[in-house]
Short mmCIF file of C-alpha atoms and ligand atoms in Angstrom, two decimals:
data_model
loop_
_atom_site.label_atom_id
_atom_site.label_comp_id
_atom_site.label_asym_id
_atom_site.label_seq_id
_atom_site.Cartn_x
_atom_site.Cartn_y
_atom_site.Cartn_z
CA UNK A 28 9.33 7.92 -28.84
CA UNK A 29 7.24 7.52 -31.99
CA UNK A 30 5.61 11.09 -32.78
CA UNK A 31 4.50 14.43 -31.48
CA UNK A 32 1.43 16.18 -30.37
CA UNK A 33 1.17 19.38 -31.30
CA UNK A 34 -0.37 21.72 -28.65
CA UNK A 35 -1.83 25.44 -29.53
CA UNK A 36 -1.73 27.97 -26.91
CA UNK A 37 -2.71 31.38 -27.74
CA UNK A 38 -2.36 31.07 -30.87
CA UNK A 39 1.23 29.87 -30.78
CA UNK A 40 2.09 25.86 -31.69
CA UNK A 41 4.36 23.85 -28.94
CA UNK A 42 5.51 20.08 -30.01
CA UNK A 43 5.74 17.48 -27.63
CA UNK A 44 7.01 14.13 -27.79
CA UNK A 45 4.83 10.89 -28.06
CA UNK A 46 6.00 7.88 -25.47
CA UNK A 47 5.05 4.91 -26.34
CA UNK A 48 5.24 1.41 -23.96
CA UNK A 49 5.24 -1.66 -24.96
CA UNK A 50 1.41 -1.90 -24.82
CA UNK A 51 -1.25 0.28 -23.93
CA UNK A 52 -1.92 4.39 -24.20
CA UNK A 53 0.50 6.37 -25.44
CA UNK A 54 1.80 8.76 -23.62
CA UNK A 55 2.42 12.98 -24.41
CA UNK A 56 5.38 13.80 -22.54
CA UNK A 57 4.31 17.44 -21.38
CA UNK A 58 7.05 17.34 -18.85
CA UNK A 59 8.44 21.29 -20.26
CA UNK A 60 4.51 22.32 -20.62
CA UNK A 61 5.22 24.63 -18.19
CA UNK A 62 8.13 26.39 -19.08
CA UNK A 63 7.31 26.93 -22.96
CA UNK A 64 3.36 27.88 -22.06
CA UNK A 65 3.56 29.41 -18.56
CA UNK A 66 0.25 27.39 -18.27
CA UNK A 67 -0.32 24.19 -16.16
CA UNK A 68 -2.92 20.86 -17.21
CA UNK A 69 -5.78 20.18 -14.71
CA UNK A 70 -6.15 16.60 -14.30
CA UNK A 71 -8.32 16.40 -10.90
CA UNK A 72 -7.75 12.46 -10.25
CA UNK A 73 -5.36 11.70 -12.86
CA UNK A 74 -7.93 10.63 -14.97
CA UNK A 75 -5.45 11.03 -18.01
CA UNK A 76 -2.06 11.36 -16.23
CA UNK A 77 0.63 8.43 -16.14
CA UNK A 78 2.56 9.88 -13.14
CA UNK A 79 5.70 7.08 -14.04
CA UNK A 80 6.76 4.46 -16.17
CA UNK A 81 6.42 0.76 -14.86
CA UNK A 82 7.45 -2.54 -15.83
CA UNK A 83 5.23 -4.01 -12.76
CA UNK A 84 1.87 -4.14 -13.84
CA UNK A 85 -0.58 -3.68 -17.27
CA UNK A 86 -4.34 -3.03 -17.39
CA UNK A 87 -6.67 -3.02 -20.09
CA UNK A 88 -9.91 -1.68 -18.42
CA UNK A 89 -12.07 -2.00 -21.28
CA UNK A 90 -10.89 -5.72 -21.91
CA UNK A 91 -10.68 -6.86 -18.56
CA UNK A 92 -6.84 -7.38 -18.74
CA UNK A 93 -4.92 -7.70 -15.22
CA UNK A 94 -1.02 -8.94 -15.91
CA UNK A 95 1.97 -8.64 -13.71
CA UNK A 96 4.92 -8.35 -15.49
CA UNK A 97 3.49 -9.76 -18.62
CA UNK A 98 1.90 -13.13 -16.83
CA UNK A 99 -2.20 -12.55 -16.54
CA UNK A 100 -3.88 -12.63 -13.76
CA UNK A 101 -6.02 -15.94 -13.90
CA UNK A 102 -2.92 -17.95 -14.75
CA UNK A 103 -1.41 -16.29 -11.56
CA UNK A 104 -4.09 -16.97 -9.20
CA UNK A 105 -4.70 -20.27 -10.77
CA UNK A 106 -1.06 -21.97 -10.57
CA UNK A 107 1.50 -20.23 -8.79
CA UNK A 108 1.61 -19.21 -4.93
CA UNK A 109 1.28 -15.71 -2.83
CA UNK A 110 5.29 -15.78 -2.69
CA UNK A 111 5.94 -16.56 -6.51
CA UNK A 112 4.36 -13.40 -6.92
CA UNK A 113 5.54 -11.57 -4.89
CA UNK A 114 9.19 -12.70 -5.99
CA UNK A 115 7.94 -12.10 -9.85
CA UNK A 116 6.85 -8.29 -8.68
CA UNK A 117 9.90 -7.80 -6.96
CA UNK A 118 12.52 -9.35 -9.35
CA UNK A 119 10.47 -8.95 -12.83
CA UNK A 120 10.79 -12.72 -13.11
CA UNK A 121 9.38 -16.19 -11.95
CA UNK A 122 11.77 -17.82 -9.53
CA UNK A 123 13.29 -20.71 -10.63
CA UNK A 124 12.86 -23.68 -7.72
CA UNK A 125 15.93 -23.11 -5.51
CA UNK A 126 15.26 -19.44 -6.30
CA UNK A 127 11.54 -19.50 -4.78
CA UNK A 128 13.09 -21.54 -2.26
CA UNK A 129 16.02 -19.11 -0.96
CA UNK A 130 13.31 -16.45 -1.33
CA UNK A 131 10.54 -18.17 1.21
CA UNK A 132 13.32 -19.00 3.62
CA UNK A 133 14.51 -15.36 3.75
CA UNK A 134 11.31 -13.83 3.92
CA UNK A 135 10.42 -16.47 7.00
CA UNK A 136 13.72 -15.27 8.50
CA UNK A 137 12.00 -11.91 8.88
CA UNK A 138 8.30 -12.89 10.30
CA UNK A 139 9.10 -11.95 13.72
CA UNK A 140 8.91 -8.51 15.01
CA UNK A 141 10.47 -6.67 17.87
CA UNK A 142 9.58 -7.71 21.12
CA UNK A 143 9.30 -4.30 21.76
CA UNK A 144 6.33 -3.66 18.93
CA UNK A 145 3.94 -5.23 21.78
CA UNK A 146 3.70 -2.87 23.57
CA UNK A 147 2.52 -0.64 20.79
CA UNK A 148 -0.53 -2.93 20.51
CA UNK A 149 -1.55 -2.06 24.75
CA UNK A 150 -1.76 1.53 23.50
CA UNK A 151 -4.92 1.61 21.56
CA UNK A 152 -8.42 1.10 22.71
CA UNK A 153 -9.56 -2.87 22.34
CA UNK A 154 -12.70 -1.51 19.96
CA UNK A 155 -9.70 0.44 17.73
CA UNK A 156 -10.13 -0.67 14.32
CA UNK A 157 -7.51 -3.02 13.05
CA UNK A 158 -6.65 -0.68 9.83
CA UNK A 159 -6.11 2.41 12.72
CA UNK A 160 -3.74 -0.11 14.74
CA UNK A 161 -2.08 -1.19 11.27
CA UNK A 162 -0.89 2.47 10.59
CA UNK A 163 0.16 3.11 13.45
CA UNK A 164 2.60 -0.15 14.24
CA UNK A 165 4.01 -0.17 10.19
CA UNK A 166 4.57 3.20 10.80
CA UNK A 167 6.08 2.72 14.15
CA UNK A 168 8.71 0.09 12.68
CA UNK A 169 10.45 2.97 11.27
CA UNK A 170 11.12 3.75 15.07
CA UNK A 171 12.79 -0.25 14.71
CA UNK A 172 15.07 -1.00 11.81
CA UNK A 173 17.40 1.80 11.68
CA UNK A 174 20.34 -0.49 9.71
CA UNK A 175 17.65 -0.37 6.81
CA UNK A 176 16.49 2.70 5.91
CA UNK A 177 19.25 4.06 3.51
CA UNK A 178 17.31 4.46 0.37
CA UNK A 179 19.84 4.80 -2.02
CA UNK A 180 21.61 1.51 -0.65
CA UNK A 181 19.70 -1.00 -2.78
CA UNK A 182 20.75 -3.89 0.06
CA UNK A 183 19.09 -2.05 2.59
CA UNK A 184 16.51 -1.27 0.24
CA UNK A 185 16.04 -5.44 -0.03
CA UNK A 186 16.41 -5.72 3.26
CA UNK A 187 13.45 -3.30 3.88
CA UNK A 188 11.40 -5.08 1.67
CA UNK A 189 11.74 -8.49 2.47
CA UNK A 190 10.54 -7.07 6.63
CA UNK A 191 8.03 -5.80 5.54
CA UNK A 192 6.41 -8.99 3.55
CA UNK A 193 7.74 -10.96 6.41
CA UNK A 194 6.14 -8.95 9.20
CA UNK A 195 2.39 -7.46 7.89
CA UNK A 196 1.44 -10.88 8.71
CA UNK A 197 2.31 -11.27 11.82
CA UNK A 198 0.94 -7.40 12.52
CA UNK A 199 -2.24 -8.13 11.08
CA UNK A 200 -2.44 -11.11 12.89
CA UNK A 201 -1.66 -9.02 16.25
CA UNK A 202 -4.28 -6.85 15.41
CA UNK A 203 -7.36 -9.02 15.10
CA UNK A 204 -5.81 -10.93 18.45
CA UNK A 205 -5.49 -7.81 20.05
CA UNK A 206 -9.20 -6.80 18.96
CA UNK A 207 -10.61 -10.16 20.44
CA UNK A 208 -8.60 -9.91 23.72
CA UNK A 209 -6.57 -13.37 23.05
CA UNK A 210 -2.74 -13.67 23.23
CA UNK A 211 -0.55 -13.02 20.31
CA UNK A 212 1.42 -16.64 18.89
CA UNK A 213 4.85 -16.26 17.44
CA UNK A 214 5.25 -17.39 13.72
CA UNK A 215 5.80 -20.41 13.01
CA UNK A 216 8.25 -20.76 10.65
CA UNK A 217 7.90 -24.46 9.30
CA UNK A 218 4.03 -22.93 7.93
CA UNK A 219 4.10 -21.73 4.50
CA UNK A 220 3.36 -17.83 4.76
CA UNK A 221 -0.13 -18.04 4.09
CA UNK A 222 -0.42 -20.52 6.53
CA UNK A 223 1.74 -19.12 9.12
CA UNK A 224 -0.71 -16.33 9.06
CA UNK A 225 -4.16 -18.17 9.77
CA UNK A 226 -2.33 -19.56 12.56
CA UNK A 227 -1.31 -16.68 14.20
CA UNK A 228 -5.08 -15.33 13.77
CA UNK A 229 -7.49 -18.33 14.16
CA UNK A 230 -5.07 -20.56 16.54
CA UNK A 231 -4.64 -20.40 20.30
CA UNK A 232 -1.93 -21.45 22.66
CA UNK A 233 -3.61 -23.52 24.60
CA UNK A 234 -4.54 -25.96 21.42
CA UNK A 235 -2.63 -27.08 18.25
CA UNK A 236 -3.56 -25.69 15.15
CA UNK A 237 -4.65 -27.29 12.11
CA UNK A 238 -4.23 -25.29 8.56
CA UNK A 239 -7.28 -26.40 6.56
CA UNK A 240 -5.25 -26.76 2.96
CA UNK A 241 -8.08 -25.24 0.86
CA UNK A 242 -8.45 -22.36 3.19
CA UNK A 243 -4.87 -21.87 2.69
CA UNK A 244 -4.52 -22.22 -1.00
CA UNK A 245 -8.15 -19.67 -1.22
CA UNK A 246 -6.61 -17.27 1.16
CA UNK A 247 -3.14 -17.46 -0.46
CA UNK A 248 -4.99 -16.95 -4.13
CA UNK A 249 -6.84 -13.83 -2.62
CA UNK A 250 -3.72 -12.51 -1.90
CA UNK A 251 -2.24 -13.12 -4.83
CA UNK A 252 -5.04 -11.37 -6.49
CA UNK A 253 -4.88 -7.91 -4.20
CA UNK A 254 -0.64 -8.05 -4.83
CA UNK A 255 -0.66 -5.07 -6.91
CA UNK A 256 -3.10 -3.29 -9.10
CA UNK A 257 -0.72 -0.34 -11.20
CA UNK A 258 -0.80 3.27 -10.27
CA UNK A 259 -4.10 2.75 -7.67
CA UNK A 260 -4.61 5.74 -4.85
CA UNK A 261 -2.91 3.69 -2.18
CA UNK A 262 0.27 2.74 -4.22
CA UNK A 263 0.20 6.36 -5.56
CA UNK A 264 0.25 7.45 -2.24
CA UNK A 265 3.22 5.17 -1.57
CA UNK A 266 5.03 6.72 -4.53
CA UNK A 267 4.61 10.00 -3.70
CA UNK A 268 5.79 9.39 0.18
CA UNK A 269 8.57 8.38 -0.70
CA UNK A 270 9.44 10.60 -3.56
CA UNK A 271 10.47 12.41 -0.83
CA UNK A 272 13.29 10.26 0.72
CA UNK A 273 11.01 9.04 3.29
CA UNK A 274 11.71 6.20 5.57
CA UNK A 275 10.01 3.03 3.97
CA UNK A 276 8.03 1.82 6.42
CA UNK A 277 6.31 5.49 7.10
CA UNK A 278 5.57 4.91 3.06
CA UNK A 279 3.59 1.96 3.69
CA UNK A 280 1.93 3.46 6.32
CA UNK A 281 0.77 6.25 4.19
CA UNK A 282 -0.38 3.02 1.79
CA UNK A 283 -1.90 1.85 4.55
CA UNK A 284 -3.91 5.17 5.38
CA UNK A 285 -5.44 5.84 1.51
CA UNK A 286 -6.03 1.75 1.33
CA UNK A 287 -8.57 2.20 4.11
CA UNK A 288 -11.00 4.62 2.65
CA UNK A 289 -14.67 3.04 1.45
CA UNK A 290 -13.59 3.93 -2.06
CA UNK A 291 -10.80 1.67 -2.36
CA UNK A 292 -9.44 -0.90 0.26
CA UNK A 293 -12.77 -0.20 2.84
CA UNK A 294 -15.32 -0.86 -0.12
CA UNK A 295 -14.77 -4.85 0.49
CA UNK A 296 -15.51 -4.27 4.07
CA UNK A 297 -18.68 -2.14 2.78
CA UNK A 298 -19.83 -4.70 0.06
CA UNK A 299 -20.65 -7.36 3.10
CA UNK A 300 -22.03 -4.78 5.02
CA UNK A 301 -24.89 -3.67 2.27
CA UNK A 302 -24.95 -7.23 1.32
CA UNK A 303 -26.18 -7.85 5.14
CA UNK A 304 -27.85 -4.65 4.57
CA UNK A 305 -30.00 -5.96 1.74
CA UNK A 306 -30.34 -9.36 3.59
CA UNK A 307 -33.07 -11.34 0.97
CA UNK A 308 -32.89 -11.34 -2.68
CA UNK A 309 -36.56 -9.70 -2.70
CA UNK A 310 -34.96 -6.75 -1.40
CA UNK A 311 -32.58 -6.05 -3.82
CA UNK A 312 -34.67 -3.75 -6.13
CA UNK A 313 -35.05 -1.44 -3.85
CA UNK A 314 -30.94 -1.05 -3.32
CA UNK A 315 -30.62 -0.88 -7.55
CA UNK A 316 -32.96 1.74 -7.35
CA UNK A 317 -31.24 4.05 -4.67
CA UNK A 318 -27.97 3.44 -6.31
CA UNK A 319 -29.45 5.03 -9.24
CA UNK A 320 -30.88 7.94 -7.55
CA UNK A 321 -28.94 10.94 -7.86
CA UNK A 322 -30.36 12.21 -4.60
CA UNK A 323 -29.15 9.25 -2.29
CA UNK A 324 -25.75 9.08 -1.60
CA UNK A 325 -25.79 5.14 -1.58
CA UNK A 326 -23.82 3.20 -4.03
CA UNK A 327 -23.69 -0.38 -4.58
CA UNK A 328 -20.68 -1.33 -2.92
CA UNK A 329 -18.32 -3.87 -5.07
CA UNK A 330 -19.33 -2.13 -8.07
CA UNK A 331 -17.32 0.05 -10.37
CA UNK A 332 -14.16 1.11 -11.19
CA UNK A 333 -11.99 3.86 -12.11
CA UNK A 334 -9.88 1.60 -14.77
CA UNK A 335 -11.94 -1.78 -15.25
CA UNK A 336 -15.16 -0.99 -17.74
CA UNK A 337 -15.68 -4.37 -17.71
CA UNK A 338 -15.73 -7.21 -15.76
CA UNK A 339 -12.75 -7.30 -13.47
CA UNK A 340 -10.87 -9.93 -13.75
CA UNK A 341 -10.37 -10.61 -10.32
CA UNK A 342 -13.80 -10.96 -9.53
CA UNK A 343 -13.88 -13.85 -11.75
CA UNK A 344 -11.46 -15.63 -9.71
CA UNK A 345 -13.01 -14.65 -6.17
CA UNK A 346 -16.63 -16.16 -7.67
CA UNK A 347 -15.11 -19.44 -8.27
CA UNK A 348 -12.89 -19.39 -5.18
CA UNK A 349 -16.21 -18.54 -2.99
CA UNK A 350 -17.79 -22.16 -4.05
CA UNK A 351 -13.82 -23.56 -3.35
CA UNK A 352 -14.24 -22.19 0.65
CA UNK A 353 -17.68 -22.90 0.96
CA UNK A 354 -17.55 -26.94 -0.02
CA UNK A 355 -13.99 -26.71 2.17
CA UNK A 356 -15.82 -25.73 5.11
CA UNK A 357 -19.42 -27.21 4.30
CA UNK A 358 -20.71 -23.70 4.93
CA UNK A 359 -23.45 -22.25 2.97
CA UNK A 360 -24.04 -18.17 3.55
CA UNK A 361 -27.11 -17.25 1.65
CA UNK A 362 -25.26 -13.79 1.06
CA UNK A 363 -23.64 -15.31 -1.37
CA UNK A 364 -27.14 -16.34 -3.54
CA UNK A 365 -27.93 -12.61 -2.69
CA UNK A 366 -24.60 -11.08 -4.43
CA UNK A 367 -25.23 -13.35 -7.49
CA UNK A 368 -28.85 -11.74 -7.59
CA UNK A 369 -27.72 -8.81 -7.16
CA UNK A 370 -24.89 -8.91 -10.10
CA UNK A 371 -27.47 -10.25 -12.65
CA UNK A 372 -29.88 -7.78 -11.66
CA UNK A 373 -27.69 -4.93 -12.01
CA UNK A 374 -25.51 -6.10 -15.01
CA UNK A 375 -29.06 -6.25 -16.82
CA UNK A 376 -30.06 -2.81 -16.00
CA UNK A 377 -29.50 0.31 -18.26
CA UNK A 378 -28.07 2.23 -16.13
CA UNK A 379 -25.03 -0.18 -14.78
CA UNK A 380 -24.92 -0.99 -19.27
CA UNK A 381 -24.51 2.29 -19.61
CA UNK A 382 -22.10 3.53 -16.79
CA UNK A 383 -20.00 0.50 -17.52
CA UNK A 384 -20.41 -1.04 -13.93
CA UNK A 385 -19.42 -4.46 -13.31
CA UNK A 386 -18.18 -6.35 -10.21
CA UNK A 387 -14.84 -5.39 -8.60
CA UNK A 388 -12.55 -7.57 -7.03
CA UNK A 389 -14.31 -6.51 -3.80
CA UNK A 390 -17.68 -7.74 -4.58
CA UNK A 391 -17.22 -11.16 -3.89
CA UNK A 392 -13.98 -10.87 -1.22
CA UNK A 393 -15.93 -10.28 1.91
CA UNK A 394 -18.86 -13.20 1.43
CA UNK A 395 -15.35 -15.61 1.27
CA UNK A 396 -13.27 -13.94 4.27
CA UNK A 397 -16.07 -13.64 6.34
CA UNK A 398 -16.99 -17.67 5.95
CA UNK A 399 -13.22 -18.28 7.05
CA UNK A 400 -14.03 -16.24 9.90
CA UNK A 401 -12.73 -13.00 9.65
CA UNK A 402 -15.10 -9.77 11.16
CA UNK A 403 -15.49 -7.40 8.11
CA UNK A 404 -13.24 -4.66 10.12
CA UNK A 405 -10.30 -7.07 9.01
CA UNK A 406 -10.85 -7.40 5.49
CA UNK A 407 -8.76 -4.19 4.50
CA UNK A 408 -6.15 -5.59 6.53
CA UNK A 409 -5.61 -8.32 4.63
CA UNK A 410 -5.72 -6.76 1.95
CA UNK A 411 -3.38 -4.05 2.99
CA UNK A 412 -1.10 -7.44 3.70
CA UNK A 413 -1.50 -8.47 0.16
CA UNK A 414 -0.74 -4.52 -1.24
CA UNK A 415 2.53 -4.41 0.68
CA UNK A 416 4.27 -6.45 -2.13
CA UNK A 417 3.07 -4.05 -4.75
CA UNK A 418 3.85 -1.14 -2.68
CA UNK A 419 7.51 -2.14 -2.20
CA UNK A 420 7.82 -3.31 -5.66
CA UNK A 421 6.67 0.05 -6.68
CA UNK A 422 8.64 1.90 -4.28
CA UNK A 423 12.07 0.21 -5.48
CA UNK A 424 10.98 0.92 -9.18
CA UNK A 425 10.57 4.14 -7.78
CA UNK A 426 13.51 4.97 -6.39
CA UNK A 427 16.04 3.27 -9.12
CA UNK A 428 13.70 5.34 -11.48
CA UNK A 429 16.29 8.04 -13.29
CA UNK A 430 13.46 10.29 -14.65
CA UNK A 431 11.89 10.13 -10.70
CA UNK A 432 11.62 13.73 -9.08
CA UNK A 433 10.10 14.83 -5.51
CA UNK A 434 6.31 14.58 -6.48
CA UNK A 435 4.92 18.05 -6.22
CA UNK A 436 1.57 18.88 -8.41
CA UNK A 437 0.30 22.16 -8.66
CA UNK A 438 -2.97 23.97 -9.11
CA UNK A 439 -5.72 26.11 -10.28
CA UNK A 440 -6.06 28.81 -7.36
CA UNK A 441 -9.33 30.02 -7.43
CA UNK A 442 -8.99 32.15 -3.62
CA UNK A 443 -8.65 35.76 -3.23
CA UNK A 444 -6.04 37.59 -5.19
CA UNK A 445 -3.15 39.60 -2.41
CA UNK A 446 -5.39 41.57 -0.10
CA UNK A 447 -3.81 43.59 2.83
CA UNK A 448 -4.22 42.52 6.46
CA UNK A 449 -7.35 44.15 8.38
CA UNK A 450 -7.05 44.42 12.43
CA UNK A 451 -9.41 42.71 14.38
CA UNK A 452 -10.99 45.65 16.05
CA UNK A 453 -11.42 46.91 12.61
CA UNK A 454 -13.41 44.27 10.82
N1 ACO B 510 -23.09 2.46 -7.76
C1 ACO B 510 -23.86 3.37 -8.42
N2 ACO B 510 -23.39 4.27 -9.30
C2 ACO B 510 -22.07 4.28 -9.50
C3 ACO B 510 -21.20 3.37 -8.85
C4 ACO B 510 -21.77 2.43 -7.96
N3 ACO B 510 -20.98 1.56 -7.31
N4 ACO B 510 -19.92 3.59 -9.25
C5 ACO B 510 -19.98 4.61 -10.11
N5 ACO B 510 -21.28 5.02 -10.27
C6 ACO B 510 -21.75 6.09 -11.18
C7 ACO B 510 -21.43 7.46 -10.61
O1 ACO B 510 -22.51 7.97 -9.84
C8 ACO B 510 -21.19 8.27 -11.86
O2 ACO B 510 -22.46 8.63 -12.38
P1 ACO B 510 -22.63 10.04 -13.18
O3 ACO B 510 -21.73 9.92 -14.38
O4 ACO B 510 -24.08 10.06 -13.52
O5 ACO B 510 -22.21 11.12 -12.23
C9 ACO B 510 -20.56 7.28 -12.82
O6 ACO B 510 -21.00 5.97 -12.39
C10 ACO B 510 -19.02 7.30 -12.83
O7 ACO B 510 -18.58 7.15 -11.48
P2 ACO B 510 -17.36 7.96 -10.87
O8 ACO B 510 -17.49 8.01 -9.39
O9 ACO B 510 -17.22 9.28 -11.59
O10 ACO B 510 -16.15 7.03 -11.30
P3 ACO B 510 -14.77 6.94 -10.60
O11 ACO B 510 -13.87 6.30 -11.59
O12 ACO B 510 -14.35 8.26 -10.05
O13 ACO B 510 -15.04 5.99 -9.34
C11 ACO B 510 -15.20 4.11 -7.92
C12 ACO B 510 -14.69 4.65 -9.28
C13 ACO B 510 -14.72 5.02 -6.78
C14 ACO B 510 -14.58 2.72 -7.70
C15 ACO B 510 -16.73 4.02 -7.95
O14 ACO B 510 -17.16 3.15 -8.98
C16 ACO B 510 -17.32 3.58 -6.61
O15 ACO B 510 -17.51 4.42 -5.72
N6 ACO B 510 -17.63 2.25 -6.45
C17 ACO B 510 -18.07 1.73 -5.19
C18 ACO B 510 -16.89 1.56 -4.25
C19 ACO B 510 -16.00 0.37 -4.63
O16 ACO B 510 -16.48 -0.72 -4.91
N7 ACO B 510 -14.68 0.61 -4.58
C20 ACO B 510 -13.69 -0.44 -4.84
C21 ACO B 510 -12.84 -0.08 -6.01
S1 ACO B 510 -11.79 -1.43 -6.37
C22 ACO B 510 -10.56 -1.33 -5.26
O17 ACO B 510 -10.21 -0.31 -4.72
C23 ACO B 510 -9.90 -2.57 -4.95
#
């Protein structure tokens, strides 16, 4: 603590201590606001609210900064892999090699899931969208692993952890196969996990399956760059699940549910979409000008962000891993030319200057997932994949977390003060 804000209500002066981290915003620590005042804040959002401390992940929106645990971003998605990552997040330090080695070999241990968890699967419509059938079988493995769900046991705690990284893949995997009517494959555990995973999607029993190594190492570098992202809704929403005690795998599902919405996970899925939508370059005024109209509704999709005022840093990374897939695959989508159009065209006009819009991570996501061959109704999937890491990671910070308390916000009720109760017949 370095200071304290001084607070006047009605006339009256209340002191509250300054936090500060060890970079970034400080903090006021209003935590007794409450009980001195008998007032609340209203923070709609959380536009100014840290809800915890974290040693997982730092952001500096106006600079463009993305690290996790002190490493950036670009250096991240540049040398390590999806599972260094995820042991960094998890551990709050790069594995050594026998480390990172121990750590791939348990998580592959785990990449199977219940036989049982099939039959989940035959239970939704075939036109169910994968993110629907995602929610409901993560949430359904709390149904599974009973010998794992002790929260305050920190084994079981790792134990939870490490099955769910192990076994989003292979559910996400079931998912698409399930949507295109094809049988589920096993994992195979002598694939790294990245590639493990395009196998269970894109291969087929009755063939062998090839991993293309530079659609590995781009799909293992996208995941790497959706691993976590700070206090977004979706991990928020993890938090607060299971500030309650909750079972950990109904936490991710509730992860699972916010990451779906157009406003955060979806909004890759919606980029392609308006990107199809827009079709030729020519077009693209028009779209500028309706996401500038008050009146319309429409957005452009990709753009914006509640943290980044800049460019986000991720987006850097997916624009150079687009040209990486395309010259692996010899595939040339002119969607692509159309979203680089579209970025110059909007990062030169006044009102995206002025708003602080840039490209988001998603802007650039769906042009590469959709020329590996995914259908855009799978992109929050994998992303959801990627988030699980962060989610855990966040959820045992969480949990070992002394100042952590039952997450209960309140409000500004602005309904009808006590009124007494009027029988039907006499309204
Ligand atoms: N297109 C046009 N105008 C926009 C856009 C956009 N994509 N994004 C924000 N604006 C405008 C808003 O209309 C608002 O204008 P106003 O001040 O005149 O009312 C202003 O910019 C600020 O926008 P807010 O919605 O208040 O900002 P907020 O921080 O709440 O929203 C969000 C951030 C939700 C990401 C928003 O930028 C958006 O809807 N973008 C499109 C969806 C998207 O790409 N989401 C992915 C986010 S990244 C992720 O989840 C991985």
């Amino acid at each position: 603590m370095t200071d304290a804000a001084k607070v006047s209500v009605d006339g009256k002066d209340f002191d509250y201590p300054v936090m500060s981290g060890t970079v970034g915003p400080d903090v006021v620590d209003i935590r007794k606001f409450y009980a001195q005042t008998g007032d609340f804040t209203y923070d709609p959002g959380f536009t100014s609210t840290a809800s915890c401390q974290s040693k997982l992940t730092y952001i500096d929106g106006d600079e463009g900064v993305l690290l996790h645990r002190g490493y950036p971003i670009g250096e991240l998605a540049e040398n390590s892999s999806f599972m260094e990552v995820a042991y960094l997040l998890l551990n709050g330090e790069l594995p050594e090699k026998g480390e990172l080695a121990q750590f791939e070999h348990t998580i592959s241990r785990h990449t199977m899931v219940h036989e049982q968890l099939a039959t989940f699967f035959r239970g939704f419509r075939r036109d169910a969208h994968p993110m629907a059938i995602l929610c409901g079988v993560v949430g359904a493995l709390s149904a599974f692993y009973h010998d794992s769900t002790d929260i305050h046991d920190p084994v079981q705690r790792t134990i939870a952890s490490h099955r769910l990284i192990a076994k989003m893949p292979t559910i996400a995997a079931m998912a698409y196969k399930y949507s295109v009517g094809q049988p589920f494959l096993y994992p195979d555990n002598s694939l790294s996990y990245t590639g493990n995973f395009l196998r269970m999607t894109f291969g087929v029993p009755a063939e062998p399956y090839e991993v293309n190594p530079a659609v590995e190492k781009a799909m293992d570098r996208i995941f790497i760059l959706h691993a976590d992202h700070e206090q977004n809704a979706s991990t928020s929403t993890v938090r607060l699940a299971g500030s309650s005690g909750a079972n950990p795998f109904a936490c991710m599902a509730a992860g699972i549910a916010c990451l779906w919405g157009p406003a955060h996970g979806g909004a890759n899925e919606a980029a392609l979409n308006m990107l199809r939508e827009i079709g030729t370059p020519e077009r693209i005024p028009e779209f500028i000008a309706r996401a500038k109209d008050k009146n319309d509704p429409f957005r452009l999709m990709g753009f914006g962000h509640r943290v980044y005022k800049n460019y986000d840093p991720r987006a850097t990374v997916m624009q150079k891993t687009v040209r990486e897939v395309f010259d692996a695959l010899k595939v040339n989508d002119p969607l692509f030319d159309t979203a680089l159009r579209l970025e110059e065209l909007a990062l030169s006009d006044e009102y995206f200057i002025e708003k602080k819009l840039f490209p988001n991570v998603d802007f650039y996501s769906g042009v590469i997932l959709s020329a590996i061959g995914f259908p855009t109704s799978m992109f929050t999937v994998l992303f959801a994949l990627a988030r699980t890491v962060g989610w855990v990671a966040q959820w045992n910070e969480m949990i070992t977390d002394p100042d952590q308390k039952i997450g209960r916000p309140r409000q500004l009720y602005t309904g009808p003060t006590q009124r007494s109760y009027v029988p039907v017949d006499q309204r």
